[in-house]
Amino acid sequence: MTLRTVITGVRLLDPASGLDAPGWLVAEQGRIADYGSGTLDARPGDAVMIDGRGACLAPGLVDIRVQLGEPGAEHKETFASGSAAAAAGGVTTLACLPDTDPPVDDPAMVEFVARRARRVRGVKVHPYAAITKGLAGRELTEFGLLCEAGAVAFADAGHAVADSLVMRRALSYARSFDGLIVQHPEDPALAGTGVMNEGEIATRLGLPGIPAAAEVILIERDIRLVELTGGRLHFAHVSTEAGVEAIRRAKAGGLPVTAEASPVHLTLNELAVEGYRTYAKVSPPLRPERDRLAVVAGLVDGTLDVLASDHCPQDQDSKRVPFAPAAFGAAGLETLLGVGLILVHNRQMSLLDLLARLTCRPAELMRLDAGRLRKGAPADLVLFDPEAPWQVKETGMRGLARNTPFEGMLLQGRVLRTLVDGRPVFEADDAA
């Protein structure tokens, strides 16, 4: 069995180095052995040969916000189904949130995640650990032990750490381990029982709303706590103009603050929930068009460092119900690249800039050896055609979770192959 793969006839893209040129790549023993521009002179006879036919070859995507249902909700997503969905979306490395049942708040659960991921042998899965025990927002977990066990960052998933003193202690504690705290920026008291954005549409639909202020209030508070402690803080799925602007000011002041956008908040606004469309019920909620445009501007100018799928798997029973009791969340792994490429096709950002927010930048935040083309680096790669059109259909999705708000949408840009450590984990039916 050969352990060497040669990929020729591709457009090599590496946002970390700025590489964008026609070329080739050789993967050997799971690592990138060599790559270069132009035509490969000698083609080893014992290698698997892949003709890229002009498609783009880039580092595999690094997705830092993914929920998996296992353990506790295997009917929504498992390690195997989530890994298959990730591979189909070009994701080779993902960080999974700790809101499982039981939650990942002790070293044994961190080790469980790592062990299950190794058994599946799909994409690479790195565990978050909870900031607070039981995700209850009161008592901090043992950050040091959790880091030793393999946790890459700390988050209470879709729960905000609302207590200011607890967040202050978390930032101070994590700083001693160079740990990253990830906050869901939504004041729970203000959000209350809201199920969509507060405004005219919510009033007309007769649904309780969540004000935009619930986001920026928590962001502003946490920025003050970063000033106090010096801890590294990352804001997940920012959705409002005020939130983006607050983060922009904090960065201008040199604070160690980062943030991310999600595909749904980049491309959809609150109109998507018209007709009580539960697949568009997400947390934070979809906002007015002005906020959507601010999120796009924030990703383009780098205020928002990362584009993450915010994959939140739900089963049909959780979504095929009236809007108010329906679960929050959308499946996102398989549409991450295609939706992101909308910005490239609209000439709002370059392909390299988009890939930076999907590869090297999230890898840097999590201190992962991923997200770049480099000799000796893991051969985690995605081959994709940025021009190929396709239509999102839930019946064609690989994961168990098919609660996509993009159902029926036409996208331009399709993954052809995904390799992890040089090993194929996804191949489109008509791949080159």
Coordinates of C-alpha atoms in Angstrom, one line a residue:
M1 CA 0.0 0.0 0.0
T2 CA 1.5 3.3 -1.1
L3 CA 1.7 6.1 1.4
R4 CA 2.5 8.8 -1.2
T5 CA 0.0 11.0 -3.1
V6 CA 0.9 13.4 -5.9
I7 CA -1.6 16.1 -6.8
T8 CA -0.8 18.0 -10.0
G9 CA -2.5 20.6 -12.2
V10 CA -3.9 22.7 -9.3
R11 CA -4.0 26.3 -8.2
L12 CA -2.1 26.3 -5.0
L13 CA -3.5 28.6 -2.3
D14 CA -1.9 29.3 1.0
P15 CA -3.1 32.5 2.8
A16 CA -0.5 32.2 5.5
S17 CA 2.3 32.8 3.0
G18 CA 0.3 34.6 0.3
L19 CA 0.9 31.8 -2.2
D20 CA -1.4 31.8 -5.2
A21 CA 0.1 30.0 -8.2
P22 CA -0.4 27.0 -10.5
G23 CA 1.5 24.1 -9.1
W24 CA 1.7 20.6 -7.6
L25 CA 2.0 19.0 -4.2
V26 CA 3.4 15.7 -2.9
A27 CA 2.1 14.2 0.4
E28 CA 4.1 11.4 2.0
Q29 CA 3.6 9.5 5.2
G30 CA 0.7 11.9 6.1
R31 CA 2.8 15.0 5.7
I32 CA 3.4 17.6 3.0
A33 CA 6.7 16.4 1.5
D34 CA 7.1 19.0 -1.2
Y35 CA 5.1 21.5 -3.3
G36 CA 5.9 24.0 -5.9
S37 CA 4.8 26.1 -8.8
G38 CA 4.8 25.1 -12.5
T39 CA 4.9 21.4 -13.6
L40 CA 6.3 18.5 -11.5
D41 CA 9.4 17.2 -13.3
A42 CA 9.5 13.6 -12.0
R43 CA 6.4 11.7 -11.2
P44 CA 7.0 8.8 -8.8
G45 CA 5.6 5.6 -10.1
D46 CA 4.5 4.2 -6.7
A47 CA 2.3 7.1 -5.8
V48 CA -1.4 7.8 -6.0
M49 CA -1.8 10.4 -8.8
I50 CA -4.5 13.0 -8.7
D51 CA -5.1 15.4 -11.6
G52 CA -6.5 18.5 -10.1
R53 CA -7.6 19.8 -13.5
G54 CA -7.1 23.4 -12.5
A55 CA -9.1 23.3 -9.3
C56 CA -7.9 25.1 -6.1
L57 CA -5.8 23.2 -3.6
A58 CA -5.7 24.8 -0.2
P59 CA -5.1 23.9 3.5
G60 CA -8.1 22.0 4.9
L61 CA -10.6 24.3 6.6
V62 CA -10.3 24.8 10.4
D63 CA -13.8 25.2 12.0
I64 CA -13.7 26.3 15.6
R65 CA -17.4 26.3 16.4
V66 CA -19.1 22.9 16.0
Q67 CA -21.6 21.1 18.2
L68 CA -21.7 17.3 18.1
G69 CA -24.6 15.4 19.7
E70 CA -22.4 12.7 21.1
P71 CA -22.7 11.8 23.9
G72 CA -26.3 12.4 24.9
A73 CA -27.9 13.3 21.6
E74 CA -26.6 10.8 19.1
H75 CA -29.9 11.0 17.2
K76 CA -28.9 14.6 16.2
E77 CA -25.2 14.0 15.3
T78 CA -22.4 11.6 16.1
F79 CA -18.7 11.8 15.8
A80 CA -19.0 9.7 12.6
S81 CA -21.8 11.7 11.0
G82 CA -20.4 15.0 12.0
S83 CA -17.0 14.0 10.6
A84 CA -18.6 13.0 7.3
A85 CA -20.4 16.3 7.1
A86 CA -17.2 18.2 7.9
A87 CA -15.2 16.3 5.3
A88 CA -17.9 17.0 2.6
G89 CA -17.5 20.7 3.5
G90 CA -13.7 20.7 3.2
V91 CA -13.2 20.9 6.9
T92 CA -10.2 18.8 8.1
T93 CA -9.9 20.1 11.7
L94 CA -12.8 21.1 14.0
A95 CA -13.2 22.2 17.6
C96 CA -16.3 20.7 19.2
L97 CA -18.2 22.6 21.9
P98 CA -18.6 21.1 25.4
D99 CA -22.4 21.2 25.7
T100 CA -22.9 17.4 25.6
D101 CA -24.7 15.2 28.1
P102 CA -22.7 15.1 30.3
P103 CA -20.9 18.3 29.5
V104 CA -17.1 18.3 28.9
D105 CA -16.1 19.8 32.2
D106 CA -13.6 17.4 33.5
P107 CA -10.4 15.7 32.1
A108 CA -12.2 12.3 31.6
M109 CA -14.7 13.9 29.2
V110 CA -11.9 15.7 27.3
E111 CA -10.1 12.4 26.9
F112 CA -13.4 10.7 25.8
V113 CA -13.8 13.2 23.0
A114 CA -10.2 12.6 21.8
R115 CA -10.6 8.8 22.1
R116 CA -13.9 8.8 20.1
A117 CA -12.4 11.0 17.4
R118 CA -9.4 8.6 17.0
R119 CA -11.7 5.6 16.6
V120 CA -13.8 7.3 13.9
R121 CA -10.6 8.2 11.9
G122 CA -12.3 11.0 10.0
V123 CA -11.4 14.6 10.4
K124 CA -9.4 15.9 13.3
V125 CA -11.5 16.7 16.3
H126 CA -10.3 18.9 19.2
P127 CA -12.4 19.4 22.3
Y128 CA -13.4 22.6 24.0
A129 CA -13.8 22.4 27.8
A130 CA -16.5 24.2 29.7
I131 CA -15.6 27.4 31.5
T132 CA -17.9 26.6 34.4
K133 CA -18.9 23.3 35.9
G134 CA -22.1 21.9 34.4
L135 CA -22.2 25.0 32.1
A136 CA -24.0 26.6 35.0
G137 CA -22.0 29.9 35.1
R138 CA -21.0 29.7 38.7
E139 CA -17.9 27.6 39.5
L140 CA -14.9 27.5 37.3
T141 CA -13.6 24.2 35.9
E142 CA -10.0 23.1 36.5
F143 CA -8.3 24.9 33.5
G144 CA -4.9 23.4 34.1
L145 CA -6.0 19.8 34.2
L146 CA -8.2 20.3 31.2
C147 CA -5.4 21.8 29.2
E148 CA -3.2 18.9 30.0
A149 CA -6.0 16.5 28.9
G150 CA -6.1 18.3 25.5
A151 CA -8.7 21.1 25.7
V152 CA -7.9 23.7 23.1
A153 CA -10.1 26.5 24.5
F154 CA -12.8 27.2 27.1
A155 CA -16.5 28.0 26.4
D156 CA -19.9 27.5 27.9
A157 CA -21.2 26.8 24.3
G158 CA -24.5 28.6 23.8
H159 CA -24.6 29.8 27.4
A160 CA -23.1 33.2 28.2
V161 CA -21.0 33.6 31.4
A162 CA -23.3 36.3 32.8
D163 CA -21.7 36.8 36.2
S164 CA -19.0 39.5 35.9
L165 CA -16.9 38.1 38.8
V166 CA -16.9 34.6 37.3
M167 CA -15.8 36.0 33.9
R168 CA -13.1 38.1 35.5
R169 CA -11.7 35.0 37.3
A170 CA -12.0 32.9 34.2
L171 CA -9.9 35.4 32.2
S172 CA -7.3 35.7 34.9
Y173 CA -7.1 32.0 35.4
A174 CA -6.9 31.2 31.7
R175 CA -4.1 33.8 31.2
S176 CA -1.7 31.7 33.3
F177 CA -2.1 28.9 30.7
D178 CA -2.3 31.2 27.7
G179 CA -5.8 29.8 27.4
L180 CA -8.5 31.2 25.2
I181 CA -11.9 32.1 26.7
V182 CA -14.8 32.0 24.1
Q183 CA -17.9 33.9 25.1
H184 CA -21.5 33.6 23.7
P185 CA -22.2 37.3 23.8
E186 CA -25.8 37.6 24.9
D187 CA -27.0 39.0 28.2
P188 CA -29.4 36.2 29.3
A189 CA -31.6 38.6 31.4
L190 CA -32.2 40.9 28.4
A191 CA -32.7 38.0 26.0
G192 CA -35.2 36.5 28.3
T193 CA -37.6 34.2 26.5
G194 CA -37.0 35.8 23.2
V195 CA -37.0 33.6 20.1
M196 CA -36.1 36.1 17.3
N197 CA -34.8 39.6 16.8
E198 CA -36.8 42.3 18.6
G199 CA -38.5 44.6 16.2
E200 CA -41.3 45.2 13.8
I201 CA -41.3 41.7 12.4
A202 CA -41.4 40.0 15.8
T203 CA -44.3 42.2 16.8
R204 CA -46.2 41.4 13.6
L205 CA -45.5 37.6 14.1
G206 CA -46.5 37.8 17.7
L207 CA -43.2 36.4 18.9
P208 CA -41.0 37.6 21.9
G209 CA -37.9 39.4 20.7
I210 CA -34.2 39.6 21.7
P211 CA -32.9 43.1 21.5
A212 CA -29.6 43.9 19.8
A213 CA -28.5 45.5 23.1
A214 CA -28.3 42.1 24.7
E215 CA -25.2 41.4 22.6
V216 CA -23.3 44.7 22.8
I217 CA -23.9 45.1 26.6
L218 CA -22.0 41.8 27.2
I219 CA -19.3 42.6 24.7
E220 CA -18.7 46.0 26.3
R221 CA -18.6 44.5 29.8
D222 CA -16.2 41.7 28.8
I223 CA -13.9 44.2 27.0
R224 CA -13.6 46.0 30.3
L225 CA -12.7 42.7 32.0
V226 CA -10.0 42.1 29.4
E227 CA -8.6 45.5 30.2
L228 CA -8.5 44.5 33.9
T229 CA -7.0 41.0 33.5
G230 CA -5.1 40.8 30.2
G231 CA -6.8 37.5 29.4
R232 CA -7.4 36.3 25.8
L233 CA -11.1 36.6 24.8
H234 CA -12.9 35.5 21.7
F235 CA -16.5 36.5 20.9
A236 CA -18.5 33.9 19.0
H237 CA -21.0 34.6 16.2
V238 CA -21.2 38.3 16.4
S239 CA -24.5 39.5 14.9
T240 CA -24.9 43.3 15.4
E241 CA -23.5 46.5 14.1
A242 CA -22.9 47.7 17.7
G243 CA -21.1 44.5 18.6
V244 CA -18.8 44.7 15.6
E245 CA -18.0 48.4 16.4
A246 CA -17.2 47.7 20.0
I247 CA -14.8 44.9 19.0
R248 CA -13.2 47.2 16.4
R249 CA -12.5 49.8 19.1
A250 CA -11.1 47.2 21.5
K251 CA -8.7 46.0 18.8
A252 CA -7.6 49.5 18.0
G253 CA -6.7 49.8 21.6
G254 CA -4.4 46.8 21.4
L255 CA -6.5 44.5 23.6
P256 CA -6.2 40.7 23.1
V257 CA -9.8 40.4 21.7
T258 CA -10.8 38.4 18.7
A259 CA -14.2 37.5 17.2
E260 CA -15.9 35.4 14.6
A261 CA -18.8 35.6 12.1
S262 CA -21.1 32.7 11.2
P263 CA -22.4 32.0 7.6
V264 CA -26.0 32.6 8.6
H265 CA -25.4 36.1 9.9
L266 CA -23.3 36.9 6.9
T267 CA -26.0 36.0 4.4
L268 CA -29.4 36.1 5.9
N269 CA -31.4 38.7 7.8
E270 CA -34.5 38.6 10.0
L271 CA -36.8 38.4 6.9
A272 CA -35.7 34.7 6.7
V273 CA -38.0 33.8 9.6
E274 CA -41.1 35.1 7.8
G275 CA -43.7 32.3 7.6
Y276 CA -42.5 31.1 11.0
R277 CA -39.6 29.3 9.3
T278 CA -38.0 27.4 12.2
Y279 CA -34.9 26.4 10.2
A280 CA -33.9 30.1 10.4
K281 CA -34.2 30.2 14.2
V282 CA -30.7 30.6 15.4
S283 CA -28.8 32.0 18.4
P284 CA -28.1 34.9 18.3
P285 CA -31.1 35.6 16.1
L286 CA -31.0 36.9 12.5
R287 CA -30.9 40.7 12.6
P288 CA -32.0 43.5 10.3
E289 CA -30.1 44.1 7.0
R290 CA -28.0 46.9 8.5
D291 CA -26.6 44.5 11.1
R292 CA -25.9 41.9 8.4
L293 CA -24.0 44.4 6.3
A294 CA -21.9 45.3 9.4
V295 CA -21.0 41.7 10.0
V296 CA -19.9 41.4 6.4
A297 CA -17.8 44.6 6.7
G298 CA -16.3 43.3 10.0
L299 CA -15.2 40.1 8.3
V300 CA -13.8 41.9 5.3
D301 CA -11.7 44.4 7.3
G302 CA -10.5 41.8 9.8
T303 CA -12.4 43.0 12.8
L304 CA -14.0 39.5 12.8
D305 CA -11.0 37.2 12.6
V306 CA -12.7 33.9 11.7
L307 CA -15.5 32.5 9.8
A308 CA -16.9 29.4 11.7
S309 CA -19.8 27.2 10.7
D310 CA -21.6 27.4 14.1
H311 CA -22.8 23.9 13.3
C312 CA -25.7 23.2 15.6
P313 CA -27.4 19.9 14.7
Q314 CA -31.1 19.4 15.4
D315 CA -33.4 16.6 14.5
Q316 CA -36.8 17.0 12.8
D317 CA -38.7 16.7 16.0
S318 CA -36.9 19.7 17.4
K319 CA -37.6 21.9 14.3
R320 CA -40.9 20.7 12.9
V321 CA -42.9 22.4 15.6
P322 CA -44.3 25.9 16.1
F323 CA -41.6 28.7 16.1
A324 CA -41.5 29.6 19.8
P325 CA -40.8 26.1 21.1
A326 CA -38.5 25.1 18.2
A327 CA -34.9 24.6 19.0
F328 CA -32.3 27.2 18.1
G329 CA -29.5 26.2 15.6
A330 CA -28.6 25.4 12.0
A331 CA -26.4 22.8 10.4
G332 CA -23.4 24.5 8.8
L333 CA -20.5 22.2 8.1
E334 CA -21.4 21.3 4.6
T335 CA -22.2 24.8 3.4
L336 CA -19.4 26.7 5.1
L337 CA -17.1 27.1 2.1
G338 CA -19.9 27.6 -0.4
V339 CA -21.6 30.4 1.6
G340 CA -18.2 32.0 2.3
L341 CA -17.4 32.2 -1.4
I342 CA -20.4 34.5 -1.9
L343 CA -18.2 37.3 -0.6
V344 CA -15.5 36.4 -3.2
H345 CA -18.0 36.2 -6.1
N346 CA -19.5 39.5 -5.0
R347 CA -15.9 41.0 -5.0
Q348 CA -16.1 42.0 -1.4
M349 CA -12.9 40.1 -0.5
S350 CA -10.2 38.1 -2.2
L351 CA -10.1 34.3 -2.2
L352 CA -6.9 34.3 -0.1
D353 CA -8.4 36.6 2.5
L354 CA -11.5 34.4 2.8
L355 CA -9.3 31.3 3.2
A356 CA -7.2 33.0 5.8
R357 CA -10.4 33.4 8.0
L358 CA -11.1 29.7 7.4
T359 CA -7.7 28.2 7.8
C360 CA -4.6 29.8 9.3
R361 CA -6.3 32.4 11.5
P362 CA -8.5 30.0 13.4
A363 CA -5.6 27.6 13.7
E364 CA -3.5 30.4 15.2
L365 CA -6.2 31.2 17.7
M366 CA -6.4 27.6 18.9
R367 CA -2.6 27.1 18.7
L368 CA -3.1 24.2 16.3
D369 CA -0.6 22.8 13.8
A370 CA -3.0 23.2 10.9
G371 CA -4.3 25.7 8.3
R372 CA -1.2 26.2 6.2
L373 CA 0.9 24.7 3.4
R374 CA 4.3 24.0 4.7
K375 CA 6.9 21.2 4.1
G376 CA 6.5 18.8 7.0
A377 CA 3.1 20.0 8.0
P378 CA 0.2 17.5 8.1
A379 CA -1.2 16.9 4.7
D380 CA -4.7 18.2 5.6
L381 CA -6.0 19.5 2.3
V382 CA -9.1 20.6 0.4
L383 CA -9.4 20.5 -3.4
F384 CA -12.3 22.7 -4.6
D385 CA -13.7 24.3 -7.7
P386 CA -14.7 27.9 -6.7
E387 CA -16.8 28.3 -9.8
A388 CA -18.9 25.1 -9.7
P389 CA -22.6 25.7 -9.1
W390 CA -24.6 23.5 -6.8
Q391 CA -27.9 23.6 -4.9
V392 CA -28.2 23.0 -1.2
K393 CA -30.6 20.1 -0.7
E394 CA -31.0 18.5 2.7
T395 CA -31.6 15.1 1.1
G396 CA -28.0 15.2 -0.2
M397 CA -26.3 16.1 3.1
R398 CA -23.9 13.6 4.7
G399 CA -24.5 14.5 8.4
L400 CA -27.5 13.4 10.4
A401 CA -28.3 17.1 11.0
R402 CA -30.1 18.6 8.0
N403 CA -31.6 21.7 9.6
T404 CA -30.2 24.1 7.0
P405 CA -31.7 27.5 6.5
F406 CA -30.0 27.5 3.0
E407 CA -32.3 24.7 1.7
G408 CA -32.8 25.3 -2.1
M409 CA -30.1 28.1 -2.3
L410 CA -27.8 28.1 -5.3
L411 CA -24.2 28.3 -4.3
Q412 CA -21.1 28.7 -6.4
G413 CA -18.0 26.7 -5.2
R414 CA -17.9 23.0 -4.4
V415 CA -15.6 20.7 -2.6
L416 CA -14.1 18.0 -4.8
R417 CA -11.8 16.1 -2.4
T418 CA -10.7 16.4 1.2
L419 CA -7.6 14.7 2.6
V420 CA -6.6 14.3 6.3
D421 CA -2.9 13.4 6.9
G422 CA -2.8 12.5 3.2
R423 CA -5.7 10.1 3.6
P424 CA -8.9 10.7 1.5
V425 CA -11.9 11.3 3.7
F426 CA -14.2 12.8 1.0
E427 CA -14.4 12.5 -2.7
A428 CA -17.3 14.0 -4.8
D429 CA -18.9 11.7 -7.2
D430 CA -17.5 13.7 -10.2
A431 CA -14.2 14.6 -8.6
A432 CA -11.2 15.0 -10.9

